[in-house]
Amino acid sequence: MGVRCGRVEHYANAKLVEEKVFKDPVHRYIHVRDQVIWDLIATKEFQRLRRIRQLGTTYLVFHGAEHSRFNHSLGVYEIVRRITDDVFRGRSEWDEQERLLILCAALLHDLGHGPFSHAFETVFHTDHEYFTRQILLGNTEVNGVLRKVSEDFPDIVAQVIEKKYPNELVVSLISSQIDADRMDYLQRDAYYTGVSYGHFDMERILRVMRPREGKVIIKSSGMHAVEDYIMSRYQMYLQVYFHPVSRSAEVLLNNILKRAKQLNEEDYQFALEPTHFKAFFENSITIEDYLALDEYILLTYFQFWMKEKDPILSDLCSRFVNRKLFQYSNLNPEEEPERFNRLKDLFAQMGIDPEYYLYHDCTTDLPYDFYRTGKESTRLPIFLLMPNGEIRELSQESLIVDAIAGRIKSDHKVYFPKEILHDESIDANLRNELHKLIG
């Protein structure tokens, strides 16, 4: 890592005079002993994560889901700290020189997320992983802290987060099928949404983790704890992450941003000029532009845009702010193109723009990676260490995991304003046909 001598080495190894702790509802306490970690938490780029929700629009379904990426990032850091300090320490396969590197990567892995990440990235074609790297390497407070470790340290941290670091063991701690990222967000999301699905025996999993041959492996005696973890993921995906009402809120958000972008292209005169969006509309985004935008800013614009003269933007913002979400119906346009096209025609005949009021959504478009093996996965699968020393992929040994691995089917829905089904100002024949098509 280039951390070898003098003042630089001193800072890399510097400890706080007194350990700092954060009270946490998931891990009870989050412990900070390293000066570098404490300084990174204090940067404005990391503090910005307080203003980015972990679950985007899900708070409109599960009212407790107000937790932030700040909470989650601290949680991922704490799990990795426990693994490096308690589980891996003293094992020949683990290099203590990489401890600070993986702690920094764990803490900063979500640094580049934008407001309401998924919808925002879809409309403006941004990539949170790209902006994480830009924040790490750019003229930022985070970069300044990392460069005090060594000049190349920001780039090395970025390599870990981008999954390009040569030691896959380090990468796997924050990006694999059983990484600290997933172990934190499952428990944290379950806690804040109030559901029971995301709970599993993390203590047992940590006890049976071992560093081996460039990856984390699990002793076979802990297989049942891992099965419980996989089932927790399965249930959370179906009951929380793929929840159709949360997806409805995201549809509204997507269409608000799309409409604002369209109006800007048409030189529409906003009552409140979208100053914070200009760089995104024009695809000329700087790090400063990106960091200046958070969910508080978006919601402020939405409040003002409720009074815009453009009826579509005004209506969509009012629906989102006041939680007047779209209704949904099961329909896959790829399988039933005639049905979907007829719906678009009906909407147009009713004077309702289908571009903004009839939306097809599919769960495979959502940013959640359920357990897959081999080439189908973007993350290292889970490996078991058998009593005879052989290493086996989890689904080869677990009937439960084999039964569900990669088997979540795509869920296609169309979203629309439910009031049109009962709007008596619309021709009765059109409404009757609409009822038949939507079901």
Short mmCIF file of C-alpha atoms in Angstrom, two decimals:
data_model
loop_
_atom_site.label_atom_id
_atom_site.label_comp_id
_atom_site.label_asym_id
_atom_site.label_seq_id
_atom_site.Cartn_x
_atom_site.Cartn_y
_atom_site.Cartn_z
CA MET A 1 0.00 0.00 0.00
CA GLY A 2 3.00 2.32 0.07
CA VAL A 3 2.72 2.77 3.85
CA ARG A 4 6.26 2.31 5.03
CA CYS A 5 8.00 5.07 6.93
CA GLY A 6 8.03 8.46 8.63
CA ARG A 7 4.97 10.64 9.24
CA VAL A 8 2.86 8.68 6.73
CA GLU A 9 3.30 5.39 8.53
CA HIS A 10 2.59 7.11 11.84
CA TYR A 11 -0.79 8.37 10.58
CA ALA A 12 -1.71 4.99 9.08
CA ASN A 13 -1.15 3.33 12.45
CA ALA A 14 -2.41 6.17 14.64
CA LYS A 15 -5.00 5.27 17.27
CA LEU A 16 -7.41 7.57 19.04
CA VAL A 17 -6.50 8.43 22.61
CA GLU A 18 -9.86 7.03 23.63
CA GLU A 19 -12.00 4.65 21.58
CA LYS A 20 -15.11 6.21 20.06
CA VAL A 21 -18.39 4.31 19.85
CA PHE A 22 -21.66 4.83 18.00
CA LYS A 23 -24.79 3.37 19.54
CA ASP A 24 -26.42 1.20 16.89
CA PRO A 25 -29.75 -0.70 16.94
CA VAL A 26 -28.32 -3.59 14.89
CA HIS A 27 -24.79 -4.11 16.23
CA ARG A 28 -25.32 -2.40 19.61
CA TYR A 29 -22.01 -0.55 19.33
CA ILE A 30 -19.81 0.49 16.42
CA HIS A 31 -16.21 0.83 17.58
CA VAL A 32 -13.69 3.28 16.12
CA ARG A 33 -10.06 3.10 17.26
CA ASP A 34 -8.22 4.21 14.12
CA GLN A 35 -7.57 7.91 13.55
CA VAL A 36 -7.98 7.46 9.78
CA ILE A 37 -11.49 6.01 10.17
CA TRP A 38 -12.51 8.76 12.59
CA ASP A 39 -11.26 11.42 10.18
CA LEU A 40 -13.09 9.84 7.23
CA ILE A 41 -16.37 9.82 9.14
CA ALA A 42 -15.95 13.54 9.79
CA THR A 43 -15.60 14.46 6.09
CA LYS A 44 -18.45 16.32 4.42
CA GLU A 45 -18.72 13.66 1.70
CA PHE A 46 -19.34 10.93 4.25
CA GLN A 47 -21.69 13.12 6.31
CA ARG A 48 -23.73 13.66 3.13
CA LEU A 49 -24.80 10.01 3.38
CA ARG A 50 -27.03 11.03 6.29
CA ARG A 51 -29.20 12.70 3.65
CA ILE A 52 -29.48 9.63 1.38
CA ARG A 53 -31.96 6.96 2.48
CA GLN A 54 -30.79 3.38 2.37
CA LEU A 55 -34.05 2.10 0.90
CA GLY A 56 -35.09 5.00 -1.31
CA THR A 57 -38.87 5.22 -1.62
CA THR A 58 -39.55 2.25 0.67
CA TYR A 59 -40.36 4.63 3.55
CA LEU A 60 -43.67 5.30 1.75
CA VAL A 61 -44.60 1.65 2.39
CA PHE A 62 -42.79 0.77 5.62
CA HIS A 63 -42.95 3.99 7.60
CA GLY A 64 -39.94 3.14 9.75
CA ALA A 65 -37.59 2.80 6.78
CA GLU A 66 -36.01 6.21 7.25
CA HIS A 67 -32.51 4.89 7.85
CA SER A 68 -29.66 6.28 5.79
CA ARG A 69 -26.63 5.08 3.90
CA PHE A 70 -24.64 6.68 6.72
CA ASN A 71 -26.13 4.12 9.16
CA HIS A 72 -25.48 1.28 6.76
CA SER A 73 -21.89 2.30 5.92
CA LEU A 74 -20.99 2.37 9.60
CA GLY A 75 -22.58 -1.06 9.99
CA VAL A 76 -20.58 -2.57 7.12
CA TYR A 77 -17.41 -1.08 8.60
CA GLU A 78 -18.21 -2.63 12.00
CA ILE A 79 -18.77 -6.12 10.59
CA VAL A 80 -15.49 -5.94 8.66
CA ARG A 81 -13.71 -4.62 11.77
CA ARG A 82 -14.94 -7.62 13.73
CA ILE A 83 -13.84 -10.02 11.00
CA THR A 84 -10.34 -8.54 10.71
CA ASP A 85 -9.77 -7.93 14.43
CA ASP A 86 -11.47 -11.00 15.90
CA VAL A 87 -11.90 -13.70 13.23
CA PHE A 88 -8.92 -13.37 10.87
CA ARG A 89 -6.28 -11.97 13.20
CA GLY A 90 -3.30 -14.28 13.59
CA ARG A 91 -4.26 -16.54 10.69
CA SER A 92 -1.49 -17.12 8.16
CA GLU A 93 -3.81 -16.50 5.19
CA TRP A 94 -4.60 -12.96 6.38
CA ASP A 95 -2.16 -10.06 5.91
CA GLU A 96 -2.52 -7.52 8.73
CA GLN A 97 -1.08 -4.88 6.39
CA GLU A 98 -4.41 -4.93 4.54
CA ARG A 99 -6.53 -4.27 7.62
CA LEU A 100 -6.75 -0.49 7.23
CA LEU A 101 -7.36 -0.85 3.50
CA ILE A 102 -10.43 -3.04 3.90
CA LEU A 103 -11.78 -0.96 6.80
CA CYS A 104 -11.64 2.17 4.63
CA ALA A 105 -13.21 0.38 1.66
CA ALA A 106 -16.01 -0.96 3.87
CA LEU A 107 -16.73 2.48 5.29
CA LEU A 108 -16.66 4.25 1.92
CA HIS A 109 -18.20 1.64 -0.40
CA ASP A 110 -21.52 3.54 -0.81
CA LEU A 111 -20.02 7.03 -0.96
CA GLY A 112 -21.18 7.70 -4.53
CA HIS A 113 -24.88 6.96 -4.13
CA GLY A 114 -27.18 9.70 -5.33
CA PRO A 115 -30.62 10.64 -4.01
CA PHE A 116 -33.17 7.82 -4.43
CA SER A 117 -30.37 5.94 -6.17
CA HIS A 118 -32.15 3.63 -8.60
CA ALA A 119 -34.64 6.07 -10.18
CA PHE A 120 -32.05 8.84 -10.26
CA GLU A 121 -29.51 6.66 -12.06
CA THR A 122 -32.13 5.44 -14.54
CA VAL A 123 -33.17 8.93 -15.64
CA PHE A 124 -29.78 10.65 -15.64
CA HIS A 125 -27.66 7.62 -16.63
CA THR A 126 -25.34 8.06 -13.68
CA ASP A 127 -23.42 5.27 -11.96
CA HIS A 128 -22.88 5.41 -8.20
CA GLU A 129 -19.78 3.22 -8.48
CA TYR A 130 -18.24 5.68 -10.94
CA PHE A 131 -18.95 8.60 -8.59
CA THR A 132 -17.62 6.69 -5.61
CA ARG A 133 -14.32 6.46 -7.46
CA GLN A 134 -14.44 10.15 -8.41
CA ILE A 135 -15.00 11.15 -4.79
CA LEU A 136 -12.13 8.94 -3.65
CA LEU A 137 -9.72 10.30 -6.26
CA GLY A 138 -10.94 13.88 -6.71
CA ASN A 139 -10.41 17.12 -4.84
CA THR A 140 -12.42 16.05 -1.79
CA GLU A 141 -11.98 15.87 1.96
CA VAL A 142 -12.09 12.06 1.72
CA ASN A 143 -9.22 12.07 -0.75
CA GLY A 144 -7.23 14.36 1.54
CA VAL A 145 -7.57 11.95 4.45
CA LEU A 146 -6.66 8.91 2.37
CA ARG A 147 -3.60 10.61 0.88
CA LYS A 148 -2.26 11.19 4.39
CA VAL A 149 -1.88 7.41 4.55
CA SER A 150 0.01 7.34 1.24
CA GLU A 151 -0.24 9.03 -2.13
CA ASP A 152 -1.54 5.89 -3.81
CA PHE A 153 -3.88 4.87 -0.99
CA PRO A 154 -7.02 6.50 -2.51
CA ASP A 155 -6.49 4.52 -5.71
CA ILE A 156 -5.96 1.26 -3.80
CA VAL A 157 -9.18 1.78 -1.81
CA ALA A 158 -10.98 2.46 -5.11
CA GLN A 159 -9.59 -0.79 -6.54
CA VAL A 160 -11.13 -2.76 -3.67
CA ILE A 161 -14.54 -1.13 -4.11
CA GLU A 162 -14.38 -1.66 -7.88
CA LYS A 163 -13.47 -5.33 -7.33
CA LYS A 164 -10.16 -4.85 -9.18
CA TYR A 165 -7.81 -5.29 -6.23
CA PRO A 166 -5.57 -8.33 -6.85
CA ASN A 167 -6.28 -10.00 -3.50
CA GLU A 168 -9.80 -11.37 -3.94
CA LEU A 169 -9.99 -12.19 -0.24
CA VAL A 170 -10.03 -8.47 0.55
CA VAL A 171 -12.62 -7.76 -2.14
CA SER A 172 -14.86 -10.61 -0.99
CA LEU A 173 -15.30 -9.08 2.45
CA ILE A 174 -17.44 -6.31 0.95
CA SER A 175 -18.46 -7.86 -2.39
CA SER A 176 -19.39 -11.52 -2.41
CA GLN A 177 -22.49 -13.58 -1.79
CA ILE A 178 -21.87 -13.49 1.95
CA ASP A 179 -20.19 -10.13 2.45
CA ALA A 180 -20.41 -7.52 5.19
CA ASP A 181 -22.52 -5.30 2.93
CA ARG A 182 -25.32 -7.86 2.68
CA MET A 183 -25.05 -8.99 6.28
CA ASP A 184 -25.59 -5.43 7.46
CA TYR A 185 -28.33 -4.30 5.11
CA LEU A 186 -30.46 -7.42 5.61
CA GLN A 187 -30.52 -6.97 9.37
CA ARG A 188 -30.75 -3.18 9.23
CA ASP A 189 -33.51 -3.12 6.64
CA ALA A 190 -35.47 -5.74 8.58
CA TYR A 191 -35.13 -3.70 11.77
CA TYR A 192 -36.28 -0.42 10.26
CA THR A 193 -39.08 -1.88 8.15
CA GLY A 194 -40.35 -3.84 11.15
CA VAL A 195 -40.33 -7.24 9.42
CA SER A 196 -38.85 -10.44 10.79
CA TYR A 197 -37.54 -11.91 7.53
CA GLY A 198 -34.03 -10.41 7.53
CA HIS A 199 -32.84 -11.84 10.81
CA PHE A 200 -30.20 -14.58 10.86
CA ASP A 201 -27.45 -15.82 13.15
CA MET A 202 -24.59 -13.53 12.12
CA GLU A 203 -22.59 -14.44 15.23
CA ARG A 204 -22.48 -18.06 14.16
CA ILE A 205 -21.51 -17.15 10.59
CA LEU A 206 -18.63 -14.99 11.81
CA ARG A 207 -17.39 -17.82 14.03
CA VAL A 208 -17.16 -20.25 11.11
CA MET A 209 -15.63 -17.82 8.58
CA ARG A 210 -12.10 -18.58 7.41
CA PRO A 211 -9.69 -16.81 5.03
CA ARG A 212 -8.53 -19.24 2.38
CA GLU A 213 -7.08 -19.15 -1.15
CA GLY A 214 -8.15 -15.62 -2.08
CA LYS A 215 -11.68 -15.87 -0.68
CA VAL A 216 -13.75 -16.20 2.44
CA ILE A 217 -14.97 -19.73 3.08
CA ILE A 218 -17.38 -21.17 5.65
CA LYS A 219 -16.77 -24.29 7.71
CA SER A 220 -19.33 -26.90 6.73
CA SER A 221 -20.49 -27.08 10.36
CA GLY A 222 -21.94 -23.60 9.84
CA MET A 223 -23.92 -24.50 6.71
CA HIS A 224 -27.30 -24.29 8.44
CA ALA A 225 -26.58 -20.75 9.64
CA VAL A 226 -25.75 -19.82 6.05
CA GLU A 227 -28.96 -21.48 4.83
CA ASP A 228 -30.85 -19.29 7.29
CA TYR A 229 -29.04 -16.25 5.89
CA ILE A 230 -29.98 -17.21 2.31
CA MET A 231 -33.62 -17.76 3.29
CA SER A 232 -33.65 -14.37 5.01
CA ARG A 233 -32.46 -12.81 1.76
CA TYR A 234 -35.08 -14.68 -0.21
CA GLN A 235 -37.87 -13.41 2.02
CA MET A 236 -36.57 -9.84 2.16
CA TYR A 237 -36.41 -9.65 -1.62
CA LEU A 238 -39.98 -10.83 -2.03
CA GLN A 239 -41.53 -8.97 0.87
CA VAL A 240 -39.54 -5.72 1.01
CA TYR A 241 -37.16 -5.04 -1.90
CA PHE A 242 -39.64 -6.14 -4.60
CA HIS A 243 -42.71 -4.73 -2.83
CA PRO A 244 -45.07 -3.48 -5.56
CA VAL A 245 -46.16 -0.38 -3.64
CA SER A 246 -42.56 0.74 -3.13
CA ARG A 247 -42.03 0.19 -6.84
CA SER A 248 -45.09 2.38 -7.49
CA ALA A 249 -43.48 5.22 -5.55
CA GLU A 250 -40.31 4.74 -7.56
CA VAL A 251 -42.34 4.92 -10.78
CA LEU A 252 -43.64 8.34 -9.72
CA LEU A 253 -40.16 9.50 -8.82
CA ASN A 254 -38.79 8.28 -12.13
CA ASN A 255 -41.50 10.11 -14.05
CA ILE A 256 -41.04 13.35 -12.11
CA LEU A 257 -37.37 13.47 -13.01
CA LYS A 258 -38.08 12.43 -16.59
CA ARG A 259 -40.72 15.16 -16.94
CA ALA A 260 -38.46 17.84 -15.48
CA LYS A 261 -35.72 16.80 -17.89
CA GLN A 262 -38.15 16.90 -20.84
CA LEU A 263 -39.44 20.36 -19.89
CA ASN A 264 -35.89 21.66 -19.61
CA GLU A 265 -35.17 20.42 -23.14
CA GLU A 266 -38.28 22.27 -24.34
CA ASP A 267 -37.07 25.54 -22.71
CA TYR A 268 -40.03 25.52 -20.35
CA GLN A 269 -39.93 28.43 -17.90
CA PHE A 270 -39.96 26.88 -14.44
CA ALA A 271 -41.41 28.98 -11.62
CA LEU A 272 -38.55 27.53 -9.58
CA GLU A 273 -35.58 27.05 -11.86
CA PRO A 274 -34.02 23.60 -11.39
CA THR A 275 -30.56 25.01 -10.71
CA HIS A 276 -29.35 21.88 -8.94
CA PHE A 277 -30.39 19.74 -11.92
CA LYS A 278 -28.87 21.76 -14.77
CA ALA A 279 -25.64 19.80 -14.93
CA PHE A 280 -27.62 16.53 -14.94
CA PHE A 281 -29.94 17.75 -17.68
CA GLU A 282 -26.94 18.76 -19.79
CA ASN A 283 -24.80 15.71 -18.94
CA SER A 284 -21.96 17.91 -17.69
CA ILE A 285 -21.81 16.69 -14.11
CA THR A 286 -18.89 17.60 -11.88
CA ILE A 287 -18.16 16.12 -8.47
CA GLU A 288 -19.32 19.39 -6.92
CA ASP A 289 -22.66 19.15 -8.78
CA TYR A 290 -23.13 15.56 -7.72
CA LEU A 291 -22.35 16.11 -4.05
CA ALA A 292 -24.62 19.16 -3.89
CA LEU A 293 -27.69 17.04 -4.63
CA ASP A 294 -29.32 14.96 -1.92
CA GLU A 295 -32.83 13.80 -1.06
CA TYR A 296 -33.58 16.92 0.96
CA ILE A 297 -32.91 19.02 -2.13
CA LEU A 298 -35.08 16.81 -4.35
CA LEU A 299 -38.02 16.89 -1.95
CA THR A 300 -37.75 20.67 -1.68
CA TYR A 301 -38.03 20.98 -5.46
CA PHE A 302 -40.98 18.58 -5.47
CA GLN A 303 -42.77 20.78 -2.93
CA PHE A 304 -42.35 23.84 -5.15
CA TRP A 305 -43.05 21.96 -8.39
CA MET A 306 -46.48 21.00 -7.05
CA LYS A 307 -47.45 24.56 -8.06
CA GLU A 308 -45.85 24.53 -11.51
CA LYS A 309 -48.02 25.47 -14.50
CA ASP A 310 -47.15 22.24 -16.27
CA PRO A 311 -50.03 19.96 -15.22
CA ILE A 312 -48.06 16.73 -15.52
CA LEU A 313 -45.09 17.83 -13.39
CA SER A 314 -47.40 19.45 -10.87
CA ASP A 315 -49.61 16.37 -10.60
CA LEU A 316 -46.75 13.86 -10.34
CA CYS A 317 -45.04 15.89 -7.60
CA SER A 318 -48.29 16.22 -5.68
CA ARG A 319 -48.84 12.48 -5.90
CA PHE A 320 -45.35 11.71 -4.61
CA VAL A 321 -45.33 14.27 -1.78
CA ASN A 322 -48.83 13.35 -0.61
CA ARG A 323 -48.46 9.62 -1.25
CA LYS A 324 -51.16 9.29 -3.89
CA LEU A 325 -49.44 6.38 -5.56
CA PHE A 326 -50.29 4.58 -8.79
CA GLN A 327 -52.31 1.38 -8.83
CA TYR A 328 -50.79 -1.69 -10.46
CA SER A 329 -51.85 -4.71 -12.47
CA ASN A 330 -49.99 -7.85 -13.55
CA LEU A 331 -49.03 -7.46 -17.18
CA ASN A 332 -45.94 -8.30 -19.20
CA PRO A 333 -45.86 -6.22 -22.43
CA GLU A 334 -43.35 -8.64 -23.95
CA GLU A 335 -45.83 -11.51 -23.65
CA GLU A 336 -48.98 -9.45 -24.32
CA PRO A 337 -47.90 -6.57 -26.58
CA GLU A 338 -51.37 -6.10 -28.08
CA ARG A 339 -52.95 -5.72 -24.66
CA PHE A 340 -50.35 -3.19 -23.55
CA ASN A 341 -50.53 -1.20 -26.78
CA ARG A 342 -54.31 -1.06 -26.55
CA LEU A 343 -53.97 0.30 -23.01
CA LYS A 344 -51.74 3.07 -24.34
CA ASP A 345 -54.30 3.87 -27.01
CA LEU A 346 -57.08 4.04 -24.42
CA PHE A 347 -55.06 6.38 -22.23
CA ALA A 348 -54.42 8.66 -25.19
CA GLN A 349 -58.13 8.68 -26.07
CA MET A 350 -58.93 9.64 -22.47
CA GLY A 351 -56.52 12.57 -22.71
CA ILE A 352 -54.02 10.96 -20.33
CA ASP A 353 -50.39 10.87 -21.45
CA PRO A 354 -49.31 7.19 -21.34
CA GLU A 355 -45.67 8.30 -21.32
CA TYR A 356 -46.13 9.45 -17.71
CA TYR A 357 -49.25 7.64 -16.53
CA LEU A 358 -48.81 4.09 -17.82
CA TYR A 359 -45.54 2.52 -16.77
CA HIS A 360 -44.19 -1.00 -17.14
CA ASP A 361 -41.89 -2.18 -14.35
CA CYS A 362 -40.04 -5.45 -13.86
CA THR A 363 -38.20 -6.75 -10.78
CA THR A 364 -35.20 -7.83 -12.86
CA ASP A 365 -34.54 -4.12 -13.42
CA LEU A 366 -34.13 -3.54 -9.68
CA PRO A 367 -30.63 -3.35 -8.15
CA TYR A 368 -30.80 -6.51 -6.05
CA ASP A 369 -28.71 -9.58 -6.76
CA PHE A 370 -30.29 -12.73 -5.34
CA TYR A 371 -28.09 -15.75 -4.74
CA ARG A 372 -26.69 -17.11 -7.98
CA THR A 373 -23.74 -19.34 -8.68
CA GLY A 374 -20.99 -19.42 -11.25
CA LYS A 375 -21.11 -17.16 -14.29
CA GLU A 376 -24.65 -15.96 -13.52
CA SER A 377 -23.44 -13.99 -10.50
CA THR A 378 -21.43 -10.79 -10.37
CA ARG A 379 -20.16 -11.76 -6.91
CA LEU A 380 -18.13 -14.66 -5.60
CA PRO A 381 -20.43 -17.51 -4.49
CA ILE A 382 -20.36 -19.04 -1.02
CA PHE A 383 -17.86 -21.84 -0.48
CA LEU A 384 -17.90 -24.49 2.24
CA LEU A 385 -14.83 -26.08 3.80
CA MET A 386 -15.62 -29.76 4.12
CA PRO A 387 -14.19 -31.98 6.92
CA ASN A 388 -11.84 -33.65 4.41
CA GLY A 389 -10.41 -30.29 3.36
CA GLU A 390 -12.31 -30.10 0.07
CA ILE A 391 -13.93 -26.78 -0.87
CA ARG A 392 -17.47 -27.02 -2.25
CA GLU A 393 -19.89 -24.38 -3.53
CA LEU A 394 -22.85 -24.01 -1.15
CA SER A 395 -25.66 -25.14 -3.47
CA GLN A 396 -23.77 -28.39 -4.13
CA GLU A 397 -24.23 -29.35 -0.47
CA SER A 398 -27.43 -27.59 0.57
CA LEU A 399 -30.73 -28.86 -0.80
CA ILE A 400 -32.44 -25.70 0.47
CA VAL A 401 -30.10 -23.33 -1.33
CA ASP A 402 -30.07 -25.45 -4.47
CA ALA A 403 -33.88 -25.29 -4.54
CA ILE A 404 -34.05 -21.48 -4.55
CA ALA A 405 -30.71 -20.29 -6.00
CA GLY A 406 -31.40 -17.88 -8.83
CA ARG A 407 -35.03 -18.97 -9.09
CA ILE A 408 -36.88 -15.75 -8.32
CA LYS A 409 -39.04 -15.13 -11.37
CA SER A 410 -39.35 -11.71 -12.95
CA ASP A 411 -42.47 -9.91 -11.77
CA HIS A 412 -43.97 -7.64 -14.45
CA LYS A 413 -46.49 -4.97 -13.55
CA VAL A 414 -48.01 -1.91 -15.16
CA TYR A 415 -48.71 1.15 -13.03
CA PHE A 416 -51.44 3.73 -13.60
CA PRO A 417 -53.61 6.26 -11.71
CA LYS A 418 -56.34 4.18 -10.06
CA GLU A 419 -58.91 6.99 -10.11
CA ILE A 420 -59.33 6.72 -13.88
CA LEU A 421 -61.16 3.43 -13.31
CA HIS A 422 -63.97 5.34 -11.59
CA ASP A 423 -63.79 8.72 -13.30
CA GLU A 424 -67.33 9.32 -14.57
CA SER A 425 -66.15 12.17 -16.79
CA ILE A 426 -64.47 9.53 -18.97
CA ASP A 427 -66.61 7.82 -21.60
CA ALA A 428 -68.23 4.73 -20.06
CA ASN A 429 -67.27 2.48 -22.98
CA LEU A 430 -63.61 3.43 -22.62
CA ARG A 431 -63.72 2.78 -18.87
CA ASN A 432 -65.37 -0.60 -19.35
CA GLU A 433 -62.72 -1.65 -21.83
CA LEU A 434 -60.04 -0.36 -19.47
CA HIS A 435 -61.46 -2.51 -16.66
CA LYS A 436 -61.31 -5.58 -18.87
CA LEU A 437 -57.73 -4.93 -20.00
CA ILE A 438 -56.36 -4.15 -16.54
CA GLY A 439 -58.27 -6.90 -14.78
#
